[in-house]
Tab-separated table of C-alpha atoms and ligand atoms in Angstrom:
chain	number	residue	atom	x	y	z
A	12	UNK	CA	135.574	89.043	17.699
A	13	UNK	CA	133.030	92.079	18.107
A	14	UNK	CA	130.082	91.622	19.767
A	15	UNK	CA	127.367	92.153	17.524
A	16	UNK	CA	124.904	92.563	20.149
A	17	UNK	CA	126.002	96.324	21.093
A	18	UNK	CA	127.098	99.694	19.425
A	19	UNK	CA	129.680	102.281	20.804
A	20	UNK	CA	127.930	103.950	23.711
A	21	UNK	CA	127.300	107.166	21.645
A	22	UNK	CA	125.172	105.588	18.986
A	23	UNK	CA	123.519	103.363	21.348
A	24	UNK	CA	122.382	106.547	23.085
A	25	UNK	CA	121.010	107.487	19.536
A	26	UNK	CA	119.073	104.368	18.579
A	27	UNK	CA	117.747	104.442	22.435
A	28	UNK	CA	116.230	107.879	21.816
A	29	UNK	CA	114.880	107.046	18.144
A	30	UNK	CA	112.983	104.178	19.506
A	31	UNK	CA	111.208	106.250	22.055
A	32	UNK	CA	108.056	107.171	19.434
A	33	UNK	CA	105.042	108.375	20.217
A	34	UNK	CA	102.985	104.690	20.470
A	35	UNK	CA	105.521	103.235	22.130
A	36	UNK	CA	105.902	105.955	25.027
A	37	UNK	CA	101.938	105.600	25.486
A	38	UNK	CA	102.142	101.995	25.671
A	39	UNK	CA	105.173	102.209	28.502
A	40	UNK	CA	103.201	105.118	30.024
A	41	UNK	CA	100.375	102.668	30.664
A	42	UNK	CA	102.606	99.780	32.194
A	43	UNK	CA	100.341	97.507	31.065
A	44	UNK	CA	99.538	95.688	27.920
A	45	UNK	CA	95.694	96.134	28.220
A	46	UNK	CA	92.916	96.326	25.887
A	47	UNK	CA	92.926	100.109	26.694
A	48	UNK	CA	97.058	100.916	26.747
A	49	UNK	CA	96.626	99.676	23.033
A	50	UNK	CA	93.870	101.719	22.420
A	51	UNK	CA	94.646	104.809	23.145
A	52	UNK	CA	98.586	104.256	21.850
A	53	UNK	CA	96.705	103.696	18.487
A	54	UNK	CA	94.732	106.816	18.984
A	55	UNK	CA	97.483	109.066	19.796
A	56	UNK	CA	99.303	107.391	17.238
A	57	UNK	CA	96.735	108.614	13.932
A	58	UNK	CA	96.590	111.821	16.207
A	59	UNK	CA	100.301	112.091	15.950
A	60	UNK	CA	99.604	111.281	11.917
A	61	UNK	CA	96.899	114.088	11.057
A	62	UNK	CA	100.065	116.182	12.590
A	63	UNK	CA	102.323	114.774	10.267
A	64	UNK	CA	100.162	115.303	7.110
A	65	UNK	CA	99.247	118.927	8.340
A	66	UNK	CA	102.756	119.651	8.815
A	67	UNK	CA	103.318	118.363	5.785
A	68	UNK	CA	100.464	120.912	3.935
A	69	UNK	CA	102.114	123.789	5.813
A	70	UNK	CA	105.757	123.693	4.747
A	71	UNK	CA	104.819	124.136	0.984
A	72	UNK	CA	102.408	126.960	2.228
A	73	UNK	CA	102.409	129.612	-1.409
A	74	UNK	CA	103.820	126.794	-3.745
A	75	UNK	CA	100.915	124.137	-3.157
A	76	UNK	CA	97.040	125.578	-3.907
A	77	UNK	CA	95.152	126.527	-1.019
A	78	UNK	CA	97.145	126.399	1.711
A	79	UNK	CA	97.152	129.671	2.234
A	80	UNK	CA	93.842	132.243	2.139
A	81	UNK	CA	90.214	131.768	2.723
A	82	UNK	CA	87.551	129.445	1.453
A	83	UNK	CA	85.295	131.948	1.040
A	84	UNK	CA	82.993	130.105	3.955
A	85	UNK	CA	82.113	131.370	7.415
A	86	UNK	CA	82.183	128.733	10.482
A	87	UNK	CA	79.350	128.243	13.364
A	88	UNK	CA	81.302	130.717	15.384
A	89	UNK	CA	80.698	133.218	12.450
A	90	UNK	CA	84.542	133.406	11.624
A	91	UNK	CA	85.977	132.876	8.016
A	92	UNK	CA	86.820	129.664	7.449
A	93	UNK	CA	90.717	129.426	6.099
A	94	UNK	CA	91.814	126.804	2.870
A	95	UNK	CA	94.202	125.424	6.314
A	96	UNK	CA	91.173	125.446	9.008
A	97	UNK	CA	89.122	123.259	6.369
A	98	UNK	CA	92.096	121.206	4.928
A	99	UNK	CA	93.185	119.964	8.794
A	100	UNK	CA	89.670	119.257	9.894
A	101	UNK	CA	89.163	116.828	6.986
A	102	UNK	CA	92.432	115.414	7.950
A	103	UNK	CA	91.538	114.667	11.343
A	104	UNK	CA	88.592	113.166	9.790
A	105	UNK	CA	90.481	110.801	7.449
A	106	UNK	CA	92.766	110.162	10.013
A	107	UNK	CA	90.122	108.344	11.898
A	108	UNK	CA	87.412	107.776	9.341
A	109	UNK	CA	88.747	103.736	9.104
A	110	UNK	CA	90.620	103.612	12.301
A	111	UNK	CA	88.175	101.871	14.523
A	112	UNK	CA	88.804	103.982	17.370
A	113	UNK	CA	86.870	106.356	17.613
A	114	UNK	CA	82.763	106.715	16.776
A	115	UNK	CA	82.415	110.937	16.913
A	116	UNK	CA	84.866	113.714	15.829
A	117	UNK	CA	83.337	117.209	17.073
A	118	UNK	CA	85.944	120.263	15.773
A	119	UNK	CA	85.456	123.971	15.727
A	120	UNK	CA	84.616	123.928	12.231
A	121	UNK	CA	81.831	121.275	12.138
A	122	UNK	CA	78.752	122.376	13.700
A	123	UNK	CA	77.567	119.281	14.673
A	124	UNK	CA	79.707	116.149	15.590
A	125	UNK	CA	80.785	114.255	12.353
A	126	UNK	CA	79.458	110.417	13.400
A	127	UNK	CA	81.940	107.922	11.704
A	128	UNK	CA	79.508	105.388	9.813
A	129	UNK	CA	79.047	102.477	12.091
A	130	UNK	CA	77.653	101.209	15.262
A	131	UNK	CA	79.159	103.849	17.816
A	132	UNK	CA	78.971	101.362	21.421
A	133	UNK	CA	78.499	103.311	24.565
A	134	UNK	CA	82.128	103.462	26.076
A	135	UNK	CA	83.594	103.943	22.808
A	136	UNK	CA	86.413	107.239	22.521
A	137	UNK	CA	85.149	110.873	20.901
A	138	UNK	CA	88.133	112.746	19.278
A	139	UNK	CA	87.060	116.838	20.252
A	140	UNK	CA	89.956	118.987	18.122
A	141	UNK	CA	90.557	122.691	17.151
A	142	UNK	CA	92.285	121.942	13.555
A	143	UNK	CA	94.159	125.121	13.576
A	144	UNK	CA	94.719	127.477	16.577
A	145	UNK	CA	95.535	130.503	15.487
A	146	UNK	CA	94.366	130.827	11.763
A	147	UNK	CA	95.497	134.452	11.590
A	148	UNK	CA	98.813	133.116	12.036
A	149	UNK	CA	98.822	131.157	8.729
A	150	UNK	CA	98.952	133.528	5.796
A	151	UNK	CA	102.159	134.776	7.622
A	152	UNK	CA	104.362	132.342	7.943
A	153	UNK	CA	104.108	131.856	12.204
A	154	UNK	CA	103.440	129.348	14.609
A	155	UNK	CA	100.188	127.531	14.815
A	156	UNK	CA	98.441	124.564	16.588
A	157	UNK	CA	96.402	121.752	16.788
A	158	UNK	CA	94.350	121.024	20.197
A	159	UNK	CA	92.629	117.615	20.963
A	160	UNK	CA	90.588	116.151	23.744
A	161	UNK	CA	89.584	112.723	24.185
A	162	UNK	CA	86.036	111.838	25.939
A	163	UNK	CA	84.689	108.286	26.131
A	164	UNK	CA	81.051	108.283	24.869
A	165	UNK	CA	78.285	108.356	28.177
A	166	UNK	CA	74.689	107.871	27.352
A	167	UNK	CA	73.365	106.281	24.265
A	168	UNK	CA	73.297	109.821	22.034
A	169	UNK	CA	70.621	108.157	20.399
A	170	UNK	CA	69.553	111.484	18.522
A	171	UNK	CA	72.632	112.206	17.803
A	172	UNK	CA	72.830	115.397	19.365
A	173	UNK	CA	76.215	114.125	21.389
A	174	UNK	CA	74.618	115.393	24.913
A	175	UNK	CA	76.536	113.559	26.665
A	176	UNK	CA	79.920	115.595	26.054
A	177	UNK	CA	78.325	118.432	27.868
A	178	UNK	CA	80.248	117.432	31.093
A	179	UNK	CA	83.054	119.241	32.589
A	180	UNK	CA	86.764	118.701	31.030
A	181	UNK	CA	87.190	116.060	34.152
A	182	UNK	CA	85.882	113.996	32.056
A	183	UNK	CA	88.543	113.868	29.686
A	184	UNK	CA	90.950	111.035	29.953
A	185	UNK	CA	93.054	112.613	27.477
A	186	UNK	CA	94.480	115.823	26.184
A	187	UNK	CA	97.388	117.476	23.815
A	188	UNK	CA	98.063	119.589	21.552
A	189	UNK	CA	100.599	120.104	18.226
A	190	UNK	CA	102.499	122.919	18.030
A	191	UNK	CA	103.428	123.572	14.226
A	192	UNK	CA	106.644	126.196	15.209
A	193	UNK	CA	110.267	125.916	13.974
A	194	UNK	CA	110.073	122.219	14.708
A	195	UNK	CA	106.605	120.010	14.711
A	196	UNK	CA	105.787	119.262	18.772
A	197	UNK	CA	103.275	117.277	20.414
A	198	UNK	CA	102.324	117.301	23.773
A	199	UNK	CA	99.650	115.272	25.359
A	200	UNK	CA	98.542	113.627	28.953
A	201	UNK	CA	96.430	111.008	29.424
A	202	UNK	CA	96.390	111.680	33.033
A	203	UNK	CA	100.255	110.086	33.596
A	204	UNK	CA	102.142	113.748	33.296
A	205	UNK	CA	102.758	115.597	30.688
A	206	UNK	CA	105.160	114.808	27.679
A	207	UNK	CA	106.396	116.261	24.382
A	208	UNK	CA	107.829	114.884	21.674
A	209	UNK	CA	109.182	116.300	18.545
A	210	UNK	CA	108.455	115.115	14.789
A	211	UNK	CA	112.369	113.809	13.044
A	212	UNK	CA	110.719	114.056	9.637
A	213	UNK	CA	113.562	112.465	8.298
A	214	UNK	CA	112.221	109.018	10.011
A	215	UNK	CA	108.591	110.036	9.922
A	216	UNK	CA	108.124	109.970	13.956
A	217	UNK	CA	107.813	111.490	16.828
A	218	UNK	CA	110.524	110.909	19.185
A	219	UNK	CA	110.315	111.573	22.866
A	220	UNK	CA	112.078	115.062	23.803
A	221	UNK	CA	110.928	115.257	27.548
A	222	UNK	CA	108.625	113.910	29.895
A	223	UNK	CA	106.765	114.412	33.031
A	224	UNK	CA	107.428	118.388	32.172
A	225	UNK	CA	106.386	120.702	35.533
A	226	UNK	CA	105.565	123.995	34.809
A	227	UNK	CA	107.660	126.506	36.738
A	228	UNK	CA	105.730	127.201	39.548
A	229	UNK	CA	105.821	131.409	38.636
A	230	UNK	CA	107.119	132.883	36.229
A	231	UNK	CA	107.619	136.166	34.721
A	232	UNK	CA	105.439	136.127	31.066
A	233	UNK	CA	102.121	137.610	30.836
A	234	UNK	CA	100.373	136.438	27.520
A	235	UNK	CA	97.269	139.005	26.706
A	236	UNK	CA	95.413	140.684	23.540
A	237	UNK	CA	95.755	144.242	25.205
A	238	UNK	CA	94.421	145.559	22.389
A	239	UNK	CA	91.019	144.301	24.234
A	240	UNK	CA	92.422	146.736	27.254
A	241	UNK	CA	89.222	148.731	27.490
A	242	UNK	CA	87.009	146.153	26.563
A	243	UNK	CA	87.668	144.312	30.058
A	244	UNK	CA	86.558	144.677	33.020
A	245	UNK	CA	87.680	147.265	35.571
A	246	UNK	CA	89.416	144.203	38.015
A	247	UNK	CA	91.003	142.943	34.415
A	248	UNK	CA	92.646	146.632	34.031
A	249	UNK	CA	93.575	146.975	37.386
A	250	UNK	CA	95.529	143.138	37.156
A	251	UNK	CA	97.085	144.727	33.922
A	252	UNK	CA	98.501	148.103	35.516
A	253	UNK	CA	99.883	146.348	38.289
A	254	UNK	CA	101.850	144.021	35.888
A	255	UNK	CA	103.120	147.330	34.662
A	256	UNK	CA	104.644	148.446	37.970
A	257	UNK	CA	106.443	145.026	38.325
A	258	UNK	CA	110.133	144.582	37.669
A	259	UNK	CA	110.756	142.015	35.243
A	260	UNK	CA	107.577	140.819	33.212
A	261	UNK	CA	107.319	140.709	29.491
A	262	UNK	CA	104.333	140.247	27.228
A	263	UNK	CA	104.477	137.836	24.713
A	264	UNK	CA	101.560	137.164	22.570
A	265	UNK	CA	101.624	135.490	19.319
A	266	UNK	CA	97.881	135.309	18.202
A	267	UNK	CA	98.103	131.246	18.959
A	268	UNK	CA	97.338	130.213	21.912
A	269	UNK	CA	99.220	126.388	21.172
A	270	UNK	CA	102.118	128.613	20.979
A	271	UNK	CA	101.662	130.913	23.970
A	272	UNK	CA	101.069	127.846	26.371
A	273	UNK	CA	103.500	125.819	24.678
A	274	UNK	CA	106.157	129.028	25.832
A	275	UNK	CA	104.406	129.123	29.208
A	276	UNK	CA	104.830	125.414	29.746
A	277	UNK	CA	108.057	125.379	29.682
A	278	UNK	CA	109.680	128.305	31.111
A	279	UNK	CA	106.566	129.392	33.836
A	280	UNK	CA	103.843	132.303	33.819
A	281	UNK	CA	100.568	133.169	33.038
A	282	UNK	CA	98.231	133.305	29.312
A	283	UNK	CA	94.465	135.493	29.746
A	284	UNK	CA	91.509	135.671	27.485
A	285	UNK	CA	89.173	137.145	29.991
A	286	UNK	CA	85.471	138.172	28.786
A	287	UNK	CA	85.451	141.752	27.082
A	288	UNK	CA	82.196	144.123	27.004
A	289	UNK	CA	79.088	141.758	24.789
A	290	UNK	CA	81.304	138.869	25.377
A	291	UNK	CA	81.415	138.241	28.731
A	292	UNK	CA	82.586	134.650	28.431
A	293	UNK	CA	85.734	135.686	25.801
A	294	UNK	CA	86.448	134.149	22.650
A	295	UNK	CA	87.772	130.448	23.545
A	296	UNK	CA	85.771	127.502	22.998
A	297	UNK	CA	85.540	125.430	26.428
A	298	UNK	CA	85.248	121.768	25.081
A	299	UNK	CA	88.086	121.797	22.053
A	300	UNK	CA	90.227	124.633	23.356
A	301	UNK	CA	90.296	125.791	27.651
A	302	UNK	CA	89.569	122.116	28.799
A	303	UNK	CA	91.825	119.941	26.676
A	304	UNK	CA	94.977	122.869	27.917
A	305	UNK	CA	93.761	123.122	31.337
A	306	UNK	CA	93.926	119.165	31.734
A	307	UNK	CA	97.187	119.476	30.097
A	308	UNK	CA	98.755	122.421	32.800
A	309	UNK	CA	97.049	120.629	35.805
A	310	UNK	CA	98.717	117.309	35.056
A	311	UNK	CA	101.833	119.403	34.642
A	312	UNK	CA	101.405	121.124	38.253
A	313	UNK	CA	99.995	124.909	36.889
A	314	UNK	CA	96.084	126.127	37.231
A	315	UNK	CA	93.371	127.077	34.495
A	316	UNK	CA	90.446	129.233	35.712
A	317	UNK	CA	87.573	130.929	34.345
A	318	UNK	CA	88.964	133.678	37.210
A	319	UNK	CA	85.943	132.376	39.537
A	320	UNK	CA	86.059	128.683	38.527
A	321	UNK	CA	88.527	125.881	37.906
A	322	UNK	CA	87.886	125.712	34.233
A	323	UNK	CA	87.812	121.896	34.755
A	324	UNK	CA	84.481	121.943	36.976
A	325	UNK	CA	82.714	124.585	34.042
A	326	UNK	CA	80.022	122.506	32.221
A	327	UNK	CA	79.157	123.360	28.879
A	328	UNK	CA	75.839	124.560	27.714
A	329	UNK	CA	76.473	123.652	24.484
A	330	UNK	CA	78.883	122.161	21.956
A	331	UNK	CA	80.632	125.317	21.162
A	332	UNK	CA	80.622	127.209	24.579
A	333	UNK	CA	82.849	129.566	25.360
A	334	UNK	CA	84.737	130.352	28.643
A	335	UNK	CA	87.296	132.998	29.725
A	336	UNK	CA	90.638	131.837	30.650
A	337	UNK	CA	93.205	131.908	32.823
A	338	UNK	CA	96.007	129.659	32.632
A	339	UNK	CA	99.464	128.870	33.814
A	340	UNK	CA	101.907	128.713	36.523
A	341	UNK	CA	99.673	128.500	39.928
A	342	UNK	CA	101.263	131.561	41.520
A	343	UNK	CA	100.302	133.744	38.785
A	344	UNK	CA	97.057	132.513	38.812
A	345	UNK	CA	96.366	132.670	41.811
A	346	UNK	CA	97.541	136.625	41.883
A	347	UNK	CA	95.236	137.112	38.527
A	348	UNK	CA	91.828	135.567	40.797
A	349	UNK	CA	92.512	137.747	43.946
A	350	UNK	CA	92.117	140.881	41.407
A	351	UNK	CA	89.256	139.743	39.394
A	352	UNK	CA	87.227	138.644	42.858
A	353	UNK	CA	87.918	141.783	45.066
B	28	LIG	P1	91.328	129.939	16.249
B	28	LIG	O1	92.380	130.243	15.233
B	28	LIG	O2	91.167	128.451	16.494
B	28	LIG	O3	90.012	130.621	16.004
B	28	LIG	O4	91.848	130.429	17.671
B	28	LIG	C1	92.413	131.673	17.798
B	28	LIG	C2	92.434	131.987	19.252
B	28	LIG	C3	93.737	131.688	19.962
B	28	LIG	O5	94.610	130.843	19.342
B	28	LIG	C4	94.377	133.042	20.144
B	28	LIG	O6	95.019	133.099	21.367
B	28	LIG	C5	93.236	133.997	20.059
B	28	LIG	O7	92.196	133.354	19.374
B	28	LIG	C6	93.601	135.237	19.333
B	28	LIG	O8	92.509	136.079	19.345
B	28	LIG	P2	92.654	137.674	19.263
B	28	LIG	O9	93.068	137.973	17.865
B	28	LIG	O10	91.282	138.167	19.623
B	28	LIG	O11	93.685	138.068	20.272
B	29	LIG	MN1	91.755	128.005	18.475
B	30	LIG	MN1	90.763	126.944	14.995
């Protein structure tokens, strides 16, 4: 008689790995079966759905309608809003509109928070998100991103003016991103390592495909627009040149930075977007950008710094601050700060 209990080792292997999702890591993660473990598994779980649908959206990008192109708006940061940028913030939206989990969504493309409509209790989660990263990536067919953040509401915010997210990115208990590339990733941390997992869209889920990741500790990619070379700095150039006289480094820079850290992650170096002459504090949004990737690469052992900060101690002014960044493997960090504060 067979025992129907088990399966040949191989596809017991198989089943073991397809029942690793997304909720169910974050629920084993916690080691508990709190109030909170449940939480935030749902949370990363409708997270891990406005991925889906977005992935979704961009694999019939040119036969659907407006996937591809502009809307014909500009954003609060002045940029031109793309069909994707608008689609995948109203995802996120929907995603959470009914999920009970959250009380404020603030994105890159909404100038003020979006406030979902019902009592929003002090202690209660705030979703922060860049929809897409790296919009000029979309009309062309390469990788793009998601980022997210998760705060838990502070003060009251009784005129709704959210000032109580303008705290440093310590205060984030979680962090992640999507990487829409050859295959659909997500990576998040809430503070318990880092951990990726890729989208079997066969089954619909994400299934675990490594955790606790450490990012090599150096590592021989620099990632930098150097077509901002004499826009920078004089300490910036001088980093830059001596790169150039060292065997072994490449650049690699794909116009997304999801993809550029998702590269560095994994296989060890160093991403910039230092200030450049009128914009001293570069082009990256601190609260839905720098802090949600520098939680991400502390928790996995690199650095993130503003080249005179930790990027995690920088508090916001305002919703939509920007910082410059530097972030990565610690060594080349470190080398990139003893240029820029000679
Ligand atoms: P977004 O598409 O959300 O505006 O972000 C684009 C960002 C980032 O992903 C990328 O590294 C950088 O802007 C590219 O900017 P440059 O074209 O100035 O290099
Ligand atoms: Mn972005
Ligand atoms: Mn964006």
């Amino acid at each position: 008689m067979t025992d129907s209990t088990r399966l040949n080792p191989a596809d017991e292997i198989a089943l073991g790995r397809d029942f690793m999702t997304l909720s169910q890591h974050v629920l084993s993660n916690f080691g508990t079966f709190s109030a909170e473990a449940y939480d935030l598994s749902a949370l990363m779980s409708r997270i891990g759905l406005a991925g889906k649908t977005i992935a979704r959206h961009l694999s019939l990008a040119g036969l659907l309608e407006n996937v591809l192109g502009v809307t014909g708006e500009t954003n609060v940061q002045g940029e031109a809003v793309k069909n994707m940028d608008h689609y995948a913030n109203r995802v996120f939206l929907r995603a959470f509109e009914q999920s009970g989990l959250v009380c404020r969504l603030a994105s890159e493309e909404m100038e003020k928070p979006y406030y979902i409509p019902e009592n929003c209790p002090i202690g209660r989660y705030t979703l922060l998100y860049d929809p897409i990263d790296g919009s000029s990536n979309i009309d062309v067919n390469l990788a793009i991103g998601s980022i997210f953040s998760i705060r838990q509401q502070e003060g009251d915010d009784e005129n709704g003016e959210a000032e109580d997210l303008l705290q440093s990115g310590r205060k984030q208990i979680g962090a992640g991103y999507i990487l829409y590339g050859t295959s659909t990733m997500l990576v998040y941390s809430l503070g318990k390592g880092v951990h990726a997992f890729t989208l079997d869209p066969s089954i619909g889920e994400f299934i675990l495909f490594q955790e606790n990741i450490h990012i090599p500790d150096s590592g021989s990619t620099y990632s930098v627009n150097e077509g901002n070379f004499w826009q920078w700095e004089e300490s910036m150039r001088e980093y830059i040149r001596y790169i150039h006289r060292q065997k072994g480094f490449s650049a690699r820079y794909s116009g997304a930075l999801v993809a550029d850290i998702h590269r560095i992650l994994f296989q060890g170096g160093v991403f910039l977007y230092p200030g450049t002459i009128g914009h001293e504090d570069g082009k990256l949004r601190l609260l839905y950008e720098s802090a949600p990737l520098a939680f991400l690469i502390e928790q996995a052992g690199g650095r993130a710094s503003t080249g005179t900060q930790d990027i995690l101690d920088v508090v916001p002014t305002k919703l939509h601050s920007r910082t410059p960044l530097i972030i990565g493997s610690k060594e080349n960090v470190k080398v990139v700060e003893s240029f820029l504060n000679k």
